[in-house]
Structure formats: structure tokens, C-alpha cells
Amino acid sequence: MFWAQRMTQWLVSDRLAEMTERVAGRSRMAVWQRVADQLAGLGPSEARGYVRARAIAVVQIETGRLIEQEGLRVGKMREKIITAATESLVERIVSQIQQRRSALRHVA
């Protein structure tokens, strides 16, 4: 019983990670276009909040599209996918901005 339960948890976790990455990947460019112009003047904490606020609508739409494609089994993970994909986008975009700032400082 223990191993069957562990295997189920692992499969669900793996499936969630896969769905999260698909939604984040599909959303990345649209979110970037929404936030890129404003991020230069924001600190790391402000940037995270700004990206999160601007990303949520895009992530919700892409999650809906994914559920339409994949079915109700994925639909049960909707909120987890939205949360994880949004956080993934926040981390990646803010990290990109910080890397660009660092590169510009080294050049200047």
C-alpha cells in the first residue's frame, strides 16, 4: 500500500511539473511583453510583485487552454498549475532582469 501511494504521489507531482512548465512556456512571451518596459526602474521585490500581478491573467488563459486540450484530469490541478506557473514566470523574468543589470554594470 505504501509503495502504491508513493508511486501515485510521484506521478501526480511529475504531471503537475509537466503541466506547469507547459503553461509557463506558453505564457512567457506575453508576460514579458506586458512587463519589460516597467521592470528597469523596479527593485527585486517590486519587480516580483509587478510580474506576478501582470502574469496572472495570461497564466489563467493558458491554463484554460491546456485543460481544454488535456481534459478534466488536468482540470483538477488548475489552481496548482496557475500558482506554480506564475511563480516560475516570476522567478525567470526577475532573474533575467537581474542578469541584464549585472551585465550592464560590468560593461560600464
mmCIF file of N, CA and C in Angstrom:
data_model
loop_
_atom_site.group_PDB
_atom_site.id
_atom_site.type_symbol
_atom_site.label_atom_id
_atom_site.label_comp_id
_atom_site.label_asym_id
_atom_site.label_seq_id
_atom_site.Cartn_x
_atom_site.Cartn_y
_atom_site.Cartn_z
ATOM 1 N N MET A 1 0.821 -1.193 0.000
ATOM 2 C CA MET A 1 0.000 0.000 0.000
ATOM 3 C C MET A 1 0.870 1.263 0.000
ATOM 4 N N PHE A 2 1.906 1.256 0.825
ATOM 5 C CA PHE A 2 2.781 2.421 0.931
ATOM 6 C C PHE A 2 3.402 2.762 -0.418
ATOM 7 N N TRP A 3 3.920 1.744 -1.122
ATOM 8 C CA TRP A 3 4.596 1.991 -2.402
ATOM 9 C C TRP A 3 3.622 2.452 -3.470
ATOM 10 N N ALA A 4 2.440 1.917 -3.465
ATOM 11 C CA ALA A 4 1.426 2.347 -4.437
ATOM 12 C C ALA A 4 1.064 3.813 -4.208
ATOM 13 N N GLN A 5 0.946 4.192 -2.969
ATOM 14 C CA GLN A 5 0.637 5.582 -2.627
ATOM 15 C C GLN A 5 1.785 6.507 -3.026
ATOM 16 N N ARG A 6 3.010 6.072 -2.763
ATOM 17 C CA ARG A 6 4.188 6.867 -3.148
ATOM 18 C C ARG A 6 4.278 7.024 -4.649
ATOM 19 N N MET A 7 4.009 5.949 -5.377
ATOM 20 C CA MET A 7 4.068 5.984 -6.833
ATOM 21 C C MET A 7 3.004 6.936 -7.375
ATOM 22 N N THR A 8 1.825 6.916 -6.818
ATOM 23 C CA THR A 8 0.762 7.823 -7.237
ATOM 24 C C THR A 8 1.153 9.271 -6.979
ATOM 25 N N GLN A 9 1.705 9.547 -5.802
ATOM 26 C CA GLN A 9 2.152 10.900 -5.485
ATOM 27 C C GLN A 9 3.224 11.365 -6.457
ATOM 28 N N TRP A 10 4.156 10.491 -6.766
ATOM 29 C CA TRP A 10 5.232 10.825 -7.690
ATOM 30 C C TRP A 10 4.679 11.124 -9.074
ATOM 31 N N LEU A 11 3.748 10.307 -9.562
ATOM 32 C CA LEU A 11 3.164 10.526 -10.888
ATOM 33 C C LEU A 11 2.381 11.831 -10.949
ATOM 34 N N VAL A 12 1.623 12.121 -9.911
ATOM 35 C CA VAL A 12 0.851 13.371 -9.867
ATOM 36 C C VAL A 12 1.805 14.555 -9.825
ATOM 37 N N SER A 13 2.848 14.461 -9.017
ATOM 38 C CA SER A 13 3.830 15.530 -8.917
ATOM 39 C C SER A 13 4.538 15.749 -10.248
ATOM 40 N N ASP A 14 4.901 14.667 -10.907
ATOM 41 C CA ASP A 14 5.562 14.750 -12.209
ATOM 42 C C ASP A 14 4.626 15.369 -13.247
ATOM 43 N N ARG A 15 3.388 14.976 -13.235
ATOM 44 C CA ARG A 15 2.390 15.506 -14.173
ATOM 45 C C ARG A 15 2.161 16.999 -13.909
ATOM 46 N N LEU A 16 2.089 17.377 -12.646
ATOM 47 C CA LEU A 16 1.929 18.784 -12.293
ATOM 48 C C LEU A 16 3.111 19.596 -12.800
ATOM 49 N N ALA A 17 4.315 19.105 -12.610
ATOM 50 C CA ALA A 17 5.509 19.811 -13.082
ATOM 51 C C ALA A 17 5.478 19.965 -14.596
ATOM 52 N N GLU A 18 5.067 18.913 -15.294
ATOM 53 C CA GLU A 18 4.980 18.972 -16.756
ATOM 54 C C GLU A 18 3.952 20.010 -17.204
ATOM 55 N N MET A 19 2.784 20.001 -16.598
ATOM 56 C CA MET A 19 1.721 20.944 -16.974
ATOM 57 C C MET A 19 2.124 22.377 -16.625
ATOM 58 N N THR A 20 2.783 22.530 -15.482
ATOM 59 C CA THR A 20 3.264 23.848 -15.066
ATOM 60 C C THR A 20 4.248 24.409 -16.084
ATOM 61 N N GLU A 21 5.180 23.589 -16.518
ATOM 62 C CA GLU A 21 6.186 24.038 -17.478
ATOM 63 C C GLU A 21 5.550 24.387 -18.819
ATOM 64 N N ARG A 22 4.566 23.616 -19.224
ATOM 65 C CA ARG A 22 3.890 23.922 -20.485
ATOM 66 C C ARG A 22 3.184 25.275 -20.422
ATOM 67 N N VAL A 23 2.473 25.521 -19.329
ATOM 68 C CA VAL A 23 1.764 26.798 -19.174
ATOM 69 C C VAL A 23 2.758 27.948 -19.080
ATOM 70 N N ALA A 24 3.806 27.790 -18.302
ATOM 71 C CA ALA A 24 4.812 28.850 -18.165
ATOM 72 C C ALA A 24 5.464 29.136 -19.509
ATOM 73 N N GLY A 25 5.796 28.097 -20.239
ATOM 74 C CA GLY A 25 6.417 28.276 -21.554
ATOM 75 C C GLY A 25 5.510 29.004 -22.524
ATOM 76 N N ARG A 26 4.247 28.651 -22.523
ATOM 77 C CA ARG A 26 3.281 29.300 -23.412
ATOM 78 C C ARG A 26 3.014 30.751 -23.014
ATOM 79 N N SER A 27 3.207 31.059 -21.765
ATOM 80 C CA SER A 27 2.876 32.386 -21.241
ATOM 81 C C SER A 27 4.046 33.354 -21.251
ATOM 82 N N ARG A 28 5.249 32.844 -21.337
ATOM 83 C CA ARG A 28 6.454 33.635 -21.113
ATOM 84 C C ARG A 28 6.521 34.903 -21.971
ATOM 85 N N MET A 29 6.337 34.777 -23.263
ATOM 86 C CA MET A 29 6.486 35.931 -24.154
ATOM 87 C C MET A 29 5.408 36.979 -23.899
ATOM 88 N N ALA A 30 4.179 36.553 -23.706
ATOM 89 C CA ALA A 30 3.097 37.501 -23.460
ATOM 90 C C ALA A 30 3.328 38.262 -22.150
ATOM 91 N N VAL A 31 3.793 37.563 -21.133
ATOM 92 C CA VAL A 31 4.068 38.229 -19.855
ATOM 93 C C VAL A 31 5.245 39.177 -20.018
ATOM 94 N N TRP A 32 6.298 38.737 -20.688
ATOM 95 C CA TRP A 32 7.463 39.591 -20.909
ATOM 96 C C TRP A 32 7.046 40.893 -21.600
ATOM 97 N N GLN A 33 6.208 40.791 -22.615
ATOM 98 C CA GLN A 33 5.758 41.984 -23.338
ATOM 99 C C GLN A 33 4.960 42.916 -22.438
ATOM 100 N N ARG A 34 4.260 42.369 -21.463
ATOM 101 C CA ARG A 34 3.474 43.185 -20.540
ATOM 102 C C ARG A 34 4.336 43.913 -19.508
ATOM 103 N N VAL A 35 5.495 43.346 -19.171
ATOM 104 C CA VAL A 35 6.253 43.887 -18.038
ATOM 105 C C VAL A 35 7.597 44.509 -18.384
ATOM 106 N N ALA A 36 8.152 44.206 -19.525
ATOM 107 C CA ALA A 36 9.537 44.571 -19.836
ATOM 108 C C ALA A 36 9.827 46.055 -19.684
ATOM 109 N N ASP A 37 8.936 46.902 -20.139
ATOM 110 C CA ASP A 37 9.192 48.344 -20.100
ATOM 111 C C ASP A 37 9.236 48.917 -18.684
ATOM 112 N N GLN A 38 8.558 48.293 -17.758
ATOM 113 C CA GLN A 38 8.471 48.833 -16.398
ATOM 114 C C GLN A 38 9.521 48.277 -15.439
ATOM 115 N N LEU A 39 10.105 47.148 -15.761
ATOM 116 C CA LEU A 39 10.981 46.468 -14.803
ATOM 117 C C LEU A 39 12.292 47.179 -14.530
ATOM 118 N N ALA A 40 12.778 47.940 -15.466
ATOM 119 C CA ALA A 40 14.076 48.591 -15.295
ATOM 120 C C ALA A 40 14.125 49.491 -14.065
ATOM 121 N N GLY A 41 13.028 50.112 -13.738
ATOM 122 C CA GLY A 41 13.005 51.038 -12.614
ATOM 123 C C GLY A 41 12.575 50.427 -11.294
ATOM 124 N N LEU A 42 12.374 49.127 -11.252
ATOM 125 C CA LEU A 42 11.877 48.494 -10.034
ATOM 126 C C LEU A 42 12.962 47.680 -9.346
ATOM 127 N N GLY A 43 12.903 47.654 -8.033
ATOM 128 C CA GLY A 43 13.789 46.782 -7.263
ATOM 129 C C GLY A 43 13.289 45.343 -7.348
ATOM 130 N N PRO A 44 14.056 44.397 -6.817
ATOM 131 C CA PRO A 44 13.692 42.979 -6.929
ATOM 132 C C PRO A 44 12.315 42.631 -6.350
ATOM 133 N N SER A 45 11.994 43.146 -5.186
ATOM 134 C CA SER A 45 10.699 42.829 -4.571
ATOM 135 C C SER A 45 9.545 43.446 -5.355
ATOM 136 N N GLU A 46 9.725 44.698 -5.746
ATOM 137 C CA GLU A 46 8.688 45.355 -6.551
ATOM 138 C C GLU A 46 8.510 44.644 -7.882
ATOM 139 N N ALA A 47 9.614 44.240 -8.490
ATOM 140 C CA ALA A 47 9.561 43.542 -9.778
ATOM 141 C C ALA A 47 8.794 42.237 -9.647
ATOM 142 N N ARG A 48 9.040 41.500 -8.578
ATOM 143 C CA ARG A 48 8.311 40.238 -8.370
ATOM 144 C C ARG A 48 6.813 40.484 -8.286
ATOM 145 N N GLY A 49 6.433 41.450 -7.509
ATOM 146 C CA GLY A 49 5.007 41.761 -7.369
ATOM 147 C C GLY A 49 4.392 42.231 -8.676
ATOM 148 N N TYR A 50 5.125 43.051 -9.403
ATOM 149 C CA TYR A 50 4.630 43.570 -10.676
ATOM 150 C C TYR A 50 4.459 42.444 -11.690
ATOM 151 N N VAL A 51 5.453 41.581 -11.800
ATOM 152 C CA VAL A 51 5.368 40.457 -12.739
ATOM 153 C C VAL A 51 4.214 39.539 -12.343
ATOM 154 N N ARG A 52 4.114 39.226 -11.064
ATOM 155 C CA ARG A 52 3.045 38.348 -10.586
ATOM 156 C C ARG A 52 1.674 38.929 -10.946
ATOM 157 N N ALA A 53 1.487 40.209 -10.709
ATOM 158 C CA ALA A 53 0.193 40.842 -10.992
ATOM 159 C C ALA A 53 -0.129 40.845 -12.482
ATOM 160 N N ARG A 54 0.867 41.076 -13.304
ATOM 161 C CA ARG A 54 0.648 41.128 -14.753
ATOM 162 C C ARG A 54 0.582 39.748 -15.390
ATOM 163 N N ALA A 55 1.135 38.744 -14.730
ATOM 164 C CA ALA A 55 1.186 37.395 -15.303
ATOM 165 C C ALA A 55 -0.090 36.593 -15.079
ATOM 166 N N ILE A 56 -0.796 36.886 -14.020
ATOM 167 C CA ILE A 56 -1.895 36.006 -13.617
ATOM 168 C C ILE A 56 -2.956 35.831 -14.701
ATOM 169 N N ALA A 57 -3.336 36.888 -15.385
ATOM 170 C CA ALA A 57 -4.372 36.767 -16.429
ATOM 171 C C ALA A 57 -3.896 35.887 -17.576
ATOM 172 N N VAL A 58 -2.652 36.066 -17.976
ATOM 173 C CA VAL A 58 -2.093 35.262 -19.070
ATOM 174 C C VAL A 58 -2.033 33.795 -18.653
ATOM 175 N N VAL A 59 -1.563 33.529 -17.461
ATOM 176 C CA VAL A 59 -1.436 32.163 -16.968
ATOM 177 C C VAL A 59 -2.812 31.496 -16.857
ATOM 178 N N GLN A 60 -3.806 32.227 -16.408
ATOM 179 C CA GLN A 60 -5.158 31.666 -16.308
ATOM 180 C C GLN A 60 -5.694 31.277 -17.691
ATOM 181 N N ILE A 61 -5.477 32.119 -18.675
ATOM 182 C CA ILE A 61 -5.933 31.819 -20.035
ATOM 183 C C ILE A 61 -5.216 30.589 -20.573
ATOM 184 N N GLU A 62 -3.909 30.549 -20.422
ATOM 185 C CA GLU A 62 -3.137 29.410 -20.935
ATOM 186 C C GLU A 62 -3.473 28.120 -20.192
ATOM 187 N N THR A 63 -3.760 28.222 -18.912
ATOM 188 C CA THR A 63 -4.168 27.037 -18.154
ATOM 189 C C THR A 63 -5.515 26.533 -18.666
ATOM 190 N N GLY A 64 -6.418 27.443 -18.950
ATOM 191 C CA GLY A 64 -7.706 27.059 -19.530
ATOM 192 C C GLY A 64 -7.543 26.346 -20.859
ATOM 193 N N ARG A 65 -6.666 26.858 -21.692
ATOM 194 C CA ARG A 65 -6.400 26.211 -22.988
ATOM 195 C C ARG A 65 -5.818 24.814 -22.798
ATOM 196 N N LEU A 66 -4.903 24.696 -21.849
ATOM 197 C CA LEU A 66 -4.299 23.397 -21.578
ATOM 198 C C LEU A 66 -5.346 22.397 -21.104
ATOM 199 N N ILE A 67 -6.234 22.827 -20.241
ATOM 200 C CA ILE A 67 -7.286 21.948 -19.735
ATOM 201 C C ILE A 67 -8.218 21.524 -20.867
ATOM 202 N N GLU A 68 -8.520 22.436 -21.774
ATOM 203 C CA GLU A 68 -9.335 22.079 -22.941
ATOM 204 C C GLU A 68 -8.652 20.986 -23.757
ATOM 205 N N GLN A 69 -7.354 21.058 -23.880
ATOM 206 C CA GLN A 69 -6.598 20.068 -24.652
ATOM 207 C C GLN A 69 -6.439 18.743 -23.911
ATOM 208 N N GLU A 70 -6.169 18.826 -22.624
ATOM 209 C CA GLU A 70 -5.794 17.640 -21.850
ATOM 210 C C GLU A 70 -6.953 16.978 -21.112
ATOM 211 N N GLY A 71 -8.002 17.715 -20.825
ATOM 212 C CA GLY A 71 -9.168 17.122 -20.174
ATOM 213 C C GLY A 71 -9.280 17.400 -18.689
ATOM 214 N N LEU A 72 -10.301 16.786 -18.122
ATOM 215 C CA LEU A 72 -10.668 17.058 -16.731
ATOM 216 C C LEU A 72 -9.640 16.612 -15.705
ATOM 217 N N ARG A 73 -8.844 15.608 -16.022
ATOM 218 C CA ARG A 73 -7.814 15.176 -15.059
ATOM 219 C C ARG A 73 -6.844 16.315 -14.786
ATOM 220 N N VAL A 74 -6.513 17.056 -15.812
ATOM 221 C CA VAL A 74 -5.648 18.221 -15.629
ATOM 222 C C VAL A 74 -6.446 19.351 -14.980
ATOM 223 N N GLY A 75 -7.725 19.425 -15.284
ATOM 224 C CA GLY A 75 -8.581 20.449 -14.694
ATOM 225 C C GLY A 75 -8.603 20.406 -13.182
ATOM 226 N N LYS A 76 -8.440 19.230 -12.625
ATOM 227 C CA LYS A 76 -8.418 19.090 -11.158
ATOM 228 C C LYS A 76 -7.184 19.753 -10.548
ATOM 229 N N MET A 77 -6.170 19.968 -11.365
ATOM 230 C CA MET A 77 -4.931 20.583 -10.885
ATOM 231 C C MET A 77 -4.867 22.072 -11.227
ATOM 232 N N ARG A 78 -5.941 22.647 -11.698
ATOM 233 C CA ARG A 78 -5.965 24.013 -12.212
ATOM 234 C C ARG A 78 -5.277 25.023 -11.291
ATOM 235 N N GLU A 79 -5.700 25.101 -10.062
ATOM 236 C CA GLU A 79 -5.158 26.109 -9.145
ATOM 237 C C GLU A 79 -3.669 25.878 -8.867
ATOM 238 N N LYS A 80 -3.285 24.626 -8.737
ATOM 239 C CA LYS A 80 -1.869 24.319 -8.508
ATOM 240 C C LYS A 80 -1.028 24.693 -9.716
ATOM 241 N N ILE A 81 -1.558 24.438 -10.914
ATOM 242 C CA ILE A 81 -0.842 24.799 -12.137
ATOM 243 C C ILE A 81 -0.693 26.311 -12.231
ATOM 244 N N ILE A 82 -1.765 27.037 -11.967
ATOM 245 C CA ILE A 82 -1.724 28.507 -12.042
ATOM 246 C C ILE A 82 -0.696 29.054 -11.058
ATOM 247 N N THR A 83 -0.742 28.578 -9.839
ATOM 248 C CA THR A 83 0.197 29.065 -8.813
ATOM 249 C C THR A 83 1.639 28.755 -9.197
ATOM 250 N N ALA A 84 1.898 27.514 -9.574
ATOM 251 C CA ALA A 84 3.273 27.111 -9.890
ATOM 252 C C ALA A 84 3.788 27.788 -11.159
ATOM 253 N N ALA A 85 2.951 27.905 -12.181
ATOM 254 C CA ALA A 85 3.377 28.553 -13.425
ATOM 255 C C ALA A 85 3.649 30.034 -13.198
ATOM 256 N N THR A 86 2.820 30.683 -12.417
ATOM 257 C CA THR A 86 3.024 32.102 -12.114
ATOM 258 C C THR A 86 4.343 32.294 -11.377
ATOM 259 N N GLU A 87 4.596 31.475 -10.372
ATOM 260 C CA GLU A 87 5.842 31.594 -9.618
ATOM 261 C C GLU A 87 7.051 31.300 -10.494
ATOM 262 N N SER A 88 6.928 30.338 -11.383
ATOM 263 C CA SER A 88 8.015 30.028 -12.305
ATOM 264 C C SER A 88 8.324 31.233 -13.192
ATOM 265 N N LEU A 89 7.288 31.856 -13.710
ATOM 266 C CA LEU A 89 7.483 33.042 -14.553
ATOM 267 C C LEU A 89 8.103 34.195 -13.772
ATOM 268 N N VAL A 90 7.628 34.410 -12.572
ATOM 269 C CA VAL A 90 8.170 35.486 -11.739
ATOM 270 C C VAL A 90 9.665 35.277 -11.547
ATOM 271 N N GLU A 91 10.052 34.084 -11.154
ATOM 272 C CA GLU A 91 11.462 33.811 -10.895
ATOM 273 C C GLU A 91 12.307 33.958 -12.152
ATOM 274 N N ARG A 92 11.837 33.444 -13.263
ATOM 275 C CA ARG A 92 12.622 33.517 -14.500
ATOM 276 C C ARG A 92 12.757 34.948 -15.008
ATOM 277 N N ILE A 93 11.676 35.682 -15.011
ATOM 278 C CA ILE A 93 11.728 37.043 -15.553
ATOM 279 C C ILE A 93 12.551 37.951 -14.655
ATOM 280 N N VAL A 94 12.355 37.870 -13.357
ATOM 281 C CA VAL A 94 13.131 38.705 -12.437
ATOM 282 C C VAL A 94 14.609 38.321 -12.515
ATOM 283 N N SER A 95 14.895 37.053 -12.633
ATOM 284 C CA SER A 95 16.281 36.606 -12.785
ATOM 285 C C SER A 95 16.901 37.166 -14.070
ATOM 286 N N GLN A 96 16.158 37.167 -15.146
ATOM 287 C CA GLN A 96 16.653 37.727 -16.410
ATOM 288 C C GLN A 96 16.992 39.210 -16.253
ATOM 289 N N ILE A 97 16.121 39.929 -15.590
ATOM 290 C CA ILE A 97 16.347 41.363 -15.383
ATOM 291 C C ILE A 97 17.602 41.578 -14.539
ATOM 292 N N GLN A 98 17.759 40.798 -13.486
ATOM 293 C CA GLN A 98 18.931 40.942 -12.626
ATOM 294 C C GLN A 98 20.214 40.604 -13.386
ATOM 295 N N GLN A 99 20.173 39.587 -14.240
ATOM 296 C CA GLN A 99 21.339 39.234 -15.046
ATOM 297 C C GLN A 99 21.689 40.361 -16.016
ATOM 298 N N ARG A 100 20.684 40.955 -16.613
ATOM 299 C CA ARG A 100 20.934 42.064 -17.542
ATOM 300 C C ARG A 100 21.524 43.265 -16.815
ATOM 301 N N ARG A 101 21.007 43.562 -15.646
ATOM 302 C CA ARG A 101 21.544 44.674 -14.863
ATOM 303 C C ARG A 101 23.006 44.418 -14.507
ATOM 304 N N SER A 102 23.281 43.197 -14.094
ATOM 305 C CA SER A 102 24.642 42.827 -13.722
ATOM 306 C C SER A 102 25.578 42.947 -14.934
ATOM 307 N N ALA A 103 25.132 42.469 -16.071
ATOM 308 C CA ALA A 103 25.945 42.539 -17.288
ATOM 309 C C ALA A 103 26.206 43.999 -17.681
ATOM 310 N N LEU A 104 25.211 44.844 -17.534
ATOM 311 C CA LEU A 104 25.381 46.252 -17.866
ATOM 312 C C LEU A 104 26.359 46.929 -16.914
ATOM 313 N N ARG A 105 26.342 46.554 -15.660
ATOM 314 C CA ARG A 105 27.277 47.132 -14.688
ATOM 315 C C ARG A 105 28.715 46.738 -15.015
ATOM 316 N N HIS A 106 28.897 45.510 -15.465
ATOM 317 C CA HIS A 106 30.239 45.037 -15.799
ATOM 318 C C HIS A 106 30.762 45.693 -17.060
ATOM 319 N N VAL A 107 29.874 46.049 -17.954
ATOM 320 C CA VAL A 107 30.267 46.701 -19.206
ATOM 321 C C VAL A 107 30.615 48.160 -18.974
ATOM 322 N N ALA A 108 29.846 48.777 -18.094
ATOM 323 C CA ALA A 108 30.027 50.223 -17.841
ATOM 324 C C ALA A 108 31.190 50.501 -16.996
#
